[in-house]
Coordinates of C-alpha atoms in Angstrom, one line a residue:
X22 CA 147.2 172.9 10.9
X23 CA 145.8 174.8 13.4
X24 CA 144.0 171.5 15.2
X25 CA 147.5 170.1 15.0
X26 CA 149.3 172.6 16.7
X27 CA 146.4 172.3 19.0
X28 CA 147.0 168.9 20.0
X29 CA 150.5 169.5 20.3
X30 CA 150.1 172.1 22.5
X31 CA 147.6 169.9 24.8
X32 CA 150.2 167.3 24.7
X33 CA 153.5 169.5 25.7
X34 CA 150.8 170.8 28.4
X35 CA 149.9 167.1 30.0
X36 CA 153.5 166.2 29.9
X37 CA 154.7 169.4 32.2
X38 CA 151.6 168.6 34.5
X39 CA 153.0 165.2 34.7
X40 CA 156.3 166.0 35.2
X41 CA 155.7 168.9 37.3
X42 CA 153.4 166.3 39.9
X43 CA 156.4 164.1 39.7
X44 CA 158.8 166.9 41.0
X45 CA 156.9 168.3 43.4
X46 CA 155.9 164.8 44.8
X47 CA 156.4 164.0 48.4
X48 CA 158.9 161.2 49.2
X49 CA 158.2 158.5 52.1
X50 CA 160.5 156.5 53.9
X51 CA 160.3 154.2 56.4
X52 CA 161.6 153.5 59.9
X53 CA 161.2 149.8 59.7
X54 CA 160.5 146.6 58.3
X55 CA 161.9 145.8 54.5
X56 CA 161.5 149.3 52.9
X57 CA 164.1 150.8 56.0
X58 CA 165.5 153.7 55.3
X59 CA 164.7 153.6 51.2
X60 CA 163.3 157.0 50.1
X61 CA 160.4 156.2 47.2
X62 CA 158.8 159.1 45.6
X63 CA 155.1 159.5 45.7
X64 CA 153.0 158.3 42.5
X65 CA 151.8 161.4 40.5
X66 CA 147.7 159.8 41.2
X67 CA 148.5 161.1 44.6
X68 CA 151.8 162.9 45.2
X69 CA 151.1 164.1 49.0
X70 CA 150.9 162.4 52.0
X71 CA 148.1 164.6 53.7
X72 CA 145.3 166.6 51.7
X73 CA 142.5 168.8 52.6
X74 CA 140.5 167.4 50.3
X75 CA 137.9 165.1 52.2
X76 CA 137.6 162.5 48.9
X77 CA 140.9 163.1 48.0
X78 CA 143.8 160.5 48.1
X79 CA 147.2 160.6 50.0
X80 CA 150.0 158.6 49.2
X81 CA 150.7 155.7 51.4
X82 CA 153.6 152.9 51.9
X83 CA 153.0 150.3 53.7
X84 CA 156.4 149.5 55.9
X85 CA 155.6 145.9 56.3
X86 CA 155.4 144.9 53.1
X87 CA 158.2 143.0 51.0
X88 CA 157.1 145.3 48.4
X89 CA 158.3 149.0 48.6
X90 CA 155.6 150.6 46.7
X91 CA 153.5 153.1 47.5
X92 CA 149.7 153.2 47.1
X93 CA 147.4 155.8 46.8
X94 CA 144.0 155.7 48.9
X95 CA 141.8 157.2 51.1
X96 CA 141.9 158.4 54.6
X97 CA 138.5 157.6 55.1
X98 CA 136.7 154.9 56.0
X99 CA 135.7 152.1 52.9
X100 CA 132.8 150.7 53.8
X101 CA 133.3 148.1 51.2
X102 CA 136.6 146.5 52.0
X103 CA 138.3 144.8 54.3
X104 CA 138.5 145.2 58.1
X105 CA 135.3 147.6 57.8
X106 CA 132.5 147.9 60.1
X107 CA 129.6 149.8 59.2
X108 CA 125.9 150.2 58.9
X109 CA 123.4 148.4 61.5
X110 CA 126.6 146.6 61.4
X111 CA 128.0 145.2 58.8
X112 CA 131.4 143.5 58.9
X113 CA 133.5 142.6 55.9
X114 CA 136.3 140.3 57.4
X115 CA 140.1 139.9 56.8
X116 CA 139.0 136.9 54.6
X117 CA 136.7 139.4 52.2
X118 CA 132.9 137.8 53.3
X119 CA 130.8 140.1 54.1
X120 CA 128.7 138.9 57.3
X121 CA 126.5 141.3 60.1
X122 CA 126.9 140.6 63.5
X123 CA 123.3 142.3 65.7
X124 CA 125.0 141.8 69.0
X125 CA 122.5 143.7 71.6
X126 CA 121.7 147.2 72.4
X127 CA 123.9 148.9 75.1
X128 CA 126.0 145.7 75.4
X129 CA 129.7 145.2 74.5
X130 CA 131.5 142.9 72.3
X131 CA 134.9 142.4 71.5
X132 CA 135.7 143.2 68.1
X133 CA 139.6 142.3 67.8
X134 CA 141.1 140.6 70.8
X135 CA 145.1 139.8 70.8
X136 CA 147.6 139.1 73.4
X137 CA 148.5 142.8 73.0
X138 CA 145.4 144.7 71.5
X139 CA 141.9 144.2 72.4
X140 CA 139.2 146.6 70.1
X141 CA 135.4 146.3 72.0
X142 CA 132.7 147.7 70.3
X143 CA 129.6 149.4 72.5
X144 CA 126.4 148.6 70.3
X145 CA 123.4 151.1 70.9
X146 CA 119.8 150.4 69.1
X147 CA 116.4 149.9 69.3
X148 CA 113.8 147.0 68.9
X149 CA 110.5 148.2 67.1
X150 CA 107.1 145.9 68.3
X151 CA 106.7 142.7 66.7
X152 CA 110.6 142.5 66.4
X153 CA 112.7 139.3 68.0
X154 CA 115.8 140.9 67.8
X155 CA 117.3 144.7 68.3
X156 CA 118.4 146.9 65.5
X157 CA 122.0 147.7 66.5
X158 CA 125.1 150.3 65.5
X159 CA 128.3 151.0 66.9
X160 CA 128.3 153.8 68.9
X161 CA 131.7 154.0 70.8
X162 CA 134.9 151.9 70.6
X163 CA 137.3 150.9 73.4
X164 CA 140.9 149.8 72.4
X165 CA 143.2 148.3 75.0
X166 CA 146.9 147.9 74.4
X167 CA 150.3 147.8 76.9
X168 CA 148.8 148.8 79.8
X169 CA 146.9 152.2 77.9
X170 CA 143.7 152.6 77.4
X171 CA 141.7 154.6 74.8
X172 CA 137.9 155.1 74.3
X173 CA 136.0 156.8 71.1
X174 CA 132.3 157.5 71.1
X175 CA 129.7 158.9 69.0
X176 CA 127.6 161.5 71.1
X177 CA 124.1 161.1 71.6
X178 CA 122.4 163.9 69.5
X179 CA 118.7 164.2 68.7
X180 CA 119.1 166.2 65.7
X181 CA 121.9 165.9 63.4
X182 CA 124.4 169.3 62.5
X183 CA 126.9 168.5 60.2
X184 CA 128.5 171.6 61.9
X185 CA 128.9 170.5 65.0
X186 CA 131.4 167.9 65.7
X187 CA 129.8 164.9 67.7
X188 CA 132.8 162.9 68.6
X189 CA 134.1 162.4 72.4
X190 CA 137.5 161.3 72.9
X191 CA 139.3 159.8 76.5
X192 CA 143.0 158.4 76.8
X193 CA 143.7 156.3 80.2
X194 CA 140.3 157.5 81.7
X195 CA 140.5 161.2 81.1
X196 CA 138.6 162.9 78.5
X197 CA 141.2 164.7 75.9
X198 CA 140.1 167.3 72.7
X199 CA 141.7 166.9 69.4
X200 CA 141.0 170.7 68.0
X201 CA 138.9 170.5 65.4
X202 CA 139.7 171.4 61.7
X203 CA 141.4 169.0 59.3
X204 CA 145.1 167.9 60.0
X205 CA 144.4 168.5 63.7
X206 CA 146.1 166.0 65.7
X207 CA 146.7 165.0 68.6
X208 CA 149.3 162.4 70.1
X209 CA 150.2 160.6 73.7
X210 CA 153.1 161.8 75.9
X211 CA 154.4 158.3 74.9
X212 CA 154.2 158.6 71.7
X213 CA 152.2 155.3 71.2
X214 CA 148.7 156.7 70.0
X215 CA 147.8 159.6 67.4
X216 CA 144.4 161.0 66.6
X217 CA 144.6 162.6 63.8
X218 CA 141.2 164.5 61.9
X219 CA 140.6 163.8 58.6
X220 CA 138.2 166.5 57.9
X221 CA 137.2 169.6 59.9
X222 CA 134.6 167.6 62.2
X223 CA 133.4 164.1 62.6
X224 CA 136.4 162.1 61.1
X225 CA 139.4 161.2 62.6
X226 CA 142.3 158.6 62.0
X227 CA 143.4 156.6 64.9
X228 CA 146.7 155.6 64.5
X229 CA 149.2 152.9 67.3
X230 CA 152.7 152.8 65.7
X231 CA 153.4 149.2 64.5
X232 CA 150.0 148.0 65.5
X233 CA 146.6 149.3 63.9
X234 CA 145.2 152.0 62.1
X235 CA 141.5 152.9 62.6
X236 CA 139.5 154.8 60.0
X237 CA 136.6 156.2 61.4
X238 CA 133.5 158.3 60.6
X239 CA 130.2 159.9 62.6
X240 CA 127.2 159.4 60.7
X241 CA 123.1 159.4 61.8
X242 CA 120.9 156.9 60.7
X243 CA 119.5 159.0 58.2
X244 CA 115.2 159.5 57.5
X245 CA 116.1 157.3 54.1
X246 CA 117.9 154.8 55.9
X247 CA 115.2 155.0 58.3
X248 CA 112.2 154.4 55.1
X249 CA 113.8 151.9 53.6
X250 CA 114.9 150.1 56.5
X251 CA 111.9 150.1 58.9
X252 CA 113.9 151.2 62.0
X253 CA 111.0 153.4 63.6
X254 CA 113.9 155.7 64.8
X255 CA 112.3 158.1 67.4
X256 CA 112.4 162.1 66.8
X257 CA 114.2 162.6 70.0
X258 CA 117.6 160.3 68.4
X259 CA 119.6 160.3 65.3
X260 CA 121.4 157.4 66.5
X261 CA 124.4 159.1 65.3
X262 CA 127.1 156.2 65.4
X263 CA 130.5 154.9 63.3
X264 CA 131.8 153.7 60.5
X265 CA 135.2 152.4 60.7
X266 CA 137.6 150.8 59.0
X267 CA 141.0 148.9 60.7
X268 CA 144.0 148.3 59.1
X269 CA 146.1 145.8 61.1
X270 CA 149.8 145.0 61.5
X271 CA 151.4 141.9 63.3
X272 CA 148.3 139.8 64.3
X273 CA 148.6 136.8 65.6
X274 CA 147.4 133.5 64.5
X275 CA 145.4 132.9 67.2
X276 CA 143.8 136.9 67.2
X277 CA 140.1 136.3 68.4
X278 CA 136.8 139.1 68.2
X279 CA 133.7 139.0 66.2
X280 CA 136.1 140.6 63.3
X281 CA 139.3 139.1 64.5
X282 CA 138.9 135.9 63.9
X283 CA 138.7 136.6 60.4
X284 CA 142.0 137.1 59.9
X285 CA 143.0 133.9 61.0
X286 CA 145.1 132.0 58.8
X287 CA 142.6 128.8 58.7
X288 CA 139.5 130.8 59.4
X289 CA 136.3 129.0 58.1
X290 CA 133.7 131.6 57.7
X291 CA 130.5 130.7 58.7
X292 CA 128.4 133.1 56.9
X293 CA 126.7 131.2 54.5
X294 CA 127.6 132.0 50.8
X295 CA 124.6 133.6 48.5
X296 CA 122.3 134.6 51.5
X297 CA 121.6 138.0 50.8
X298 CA 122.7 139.3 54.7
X299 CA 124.3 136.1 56.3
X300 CA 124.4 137.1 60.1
X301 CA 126.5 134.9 62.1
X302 CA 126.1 134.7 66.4
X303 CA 128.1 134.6 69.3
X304 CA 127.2 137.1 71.3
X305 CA 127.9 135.1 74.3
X306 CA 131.5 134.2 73.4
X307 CA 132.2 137.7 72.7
X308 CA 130.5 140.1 75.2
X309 CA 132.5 142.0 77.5
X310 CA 131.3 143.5 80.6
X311 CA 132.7 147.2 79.6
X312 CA 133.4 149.0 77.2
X313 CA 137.4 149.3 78.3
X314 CA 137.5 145.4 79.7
X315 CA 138.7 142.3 78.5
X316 CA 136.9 139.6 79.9
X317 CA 134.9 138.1 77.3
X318 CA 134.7 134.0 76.8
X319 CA 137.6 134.3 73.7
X320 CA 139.7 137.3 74.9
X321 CA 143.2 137.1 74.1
X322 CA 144.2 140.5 75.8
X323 CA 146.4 140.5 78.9
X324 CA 148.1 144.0 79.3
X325 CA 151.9 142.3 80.0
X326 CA 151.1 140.7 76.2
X327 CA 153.2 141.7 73.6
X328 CA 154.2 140.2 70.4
X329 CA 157.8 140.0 68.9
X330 CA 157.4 141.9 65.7
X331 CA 160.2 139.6 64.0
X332 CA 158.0 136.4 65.2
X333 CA 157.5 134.9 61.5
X334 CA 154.0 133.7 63.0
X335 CA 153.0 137.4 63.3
X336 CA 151.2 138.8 60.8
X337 CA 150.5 142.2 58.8
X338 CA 147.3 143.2 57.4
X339 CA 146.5 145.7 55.4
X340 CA 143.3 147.6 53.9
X341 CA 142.8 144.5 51.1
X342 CA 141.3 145.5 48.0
X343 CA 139.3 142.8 46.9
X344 CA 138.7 143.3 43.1
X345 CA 141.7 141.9 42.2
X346 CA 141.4 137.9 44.1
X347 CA 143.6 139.5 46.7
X348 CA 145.6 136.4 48.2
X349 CA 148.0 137.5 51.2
X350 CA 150.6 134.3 51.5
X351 CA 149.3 133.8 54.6
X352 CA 145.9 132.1 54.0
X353 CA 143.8 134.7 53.6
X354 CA 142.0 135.1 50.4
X355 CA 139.7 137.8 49.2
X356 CA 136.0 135.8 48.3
X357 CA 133.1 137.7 46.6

């Protein structure tokens, strides 16, 4: 009798947790796109939209979708989905094939490039002796878009401090500081950017209204990384650079960048399937002369660009998740 009342007891106690998650929940609504104006309660897996929990997850609703559900996820970078560009680097593209893309140290590539958003990349690295090609990681990102500009960078340490915070920020060529601590945000007079931390130091969520979100962490190349990988990184450079992850909304068909093009509708990947790190080229077509310029041989950008969010040839994007066969009606389709 007594194990039975215990059970009960457990069960009456799970149902007021449960219920009590589902009152206290937050509620999103959004200011566009199908889901206008509807209020739709958060799911009790993740009842808040902000936590100061750095593995935690927030509740999320995605405003372009026909779908008015919310999803529960992280604020932090997955290295292992969609739109992600880690590692020496590794790129997973809108199409789900994961391919790496070397580049050249202290070069620049574009990484997305639209008729109003270009992304570059500046690659930093090394090239050990007997080597025919550089070692590279991202180390700073430049985003164009309107006529703004916005640059992210990974300071050059020589030892790593997970105290200190080793991120450098500018907006339209002036060096800004997001305060650190979690929550800490910052936004543009014009209201069209927002850097937002996602933990105390070293993590931040950039956000443009109706056009991308950028996940992105500062990490070294660690001493295992460096082991198992052969990198011969010196002892005066932790080659502390980023992982990122971009969530996209209204690409166009024709969007162009070493991870761009991946979200075109009729994109043929030409990483080769079961090569253990298929590395695909193009260094030429993509380089750009800055970090903050839009000249390469396939850029897209011109700062008078801007697409008509209602154009049905514009596209939305999210953070796929790829376990499922993720197919998103517009001819992209998750592959393992």
């Amino acid at each position: 009798m007594v194990g039975f009342n215990s059970k009960m007891f457990l069960i009456i106690l799970l149902v007021f947790v449960y219920s009590a998650a589902e009152i206290f929940a937050a509620t999103v609504t959004c200011r566009k796109g199908p889901c206008f104006l509807k209020k739709i309660s958060c799911p009790a897996e993740c009842p808040q939209t902000t936590s100061y929990e750095p593995k935690a997850k927030v509740c999320y609703l995605n405003c372009n979708s026909p779908v008015c559900k919310p999803e529960c996820r992280h604020r932090k970078p997955n290295c292992n989905s969609p739109g992600a560009a880690c590692y020496d680097p590794r790129f997973i593209g809108g199409d789900g094939i994961v391919f790496y893309f070397h580049g050249k140290s202290n070069e620049h590539f574009s990484l997305v490039s639209d008729s109003s958003l270009q992304i570059n990349a500046r690659f930093i690295g090394l090239r050990p002796a007997g080597r025919t090609r550089d070692f590279t990681w991202i180390q700073a990102l430049g985003i164009l878009f309107d006529t703004c500009t916005f640059s992210l960078e990974a300071k050059k340490v020589e030892k790593w401090d997970n105290e200190v915070d080793h991120l450098r920020f500018t907006h339209n060529g002036k060096e800004l500081v997001v305060p650190e601590g979690q929550l800490s945000s910052w936004q543009s007079p014009e209201n069209n950017i927002r850097v937002e931390r996602t933990s105390s130091k070293n993590s931040v969520l950039v956000t443009l209204p109706d056009i991308a979100e950028i996940s992105i962490n500062v990490v070294p190349v660690t001493k295992e990384d460096d082991r198992i990988h052969s990198y011969q990184i010196p002892s005066d450079d932790c080659f502390a650079h980023l992982e990122v992850q971009f969530k996209f909304y209204g690409l166009s068909p024709k969007v162009e960048g070493v991870l761009g093009r991946t979200y075109q509708p009729d994109f043929e990947n030409p990483a080769k399937p079961g090569v253990a790190m298929p590395v695909v080229g193009g260094e030429d077509k993509y380089r750009t002369s800055s970090l903050l310029s839009a000249d390469c041989g396939s850029c897209m950008f011109s700062s008078a660009g801007s697409l008509d969010q209602e154009d049905p040839l514009v596209m939305d994007f999210s953070m796929l998740d790829c376990a499922g066969g993720y197919s998103s009606g517009h001819g992209i389709v998750c592959k393992k």
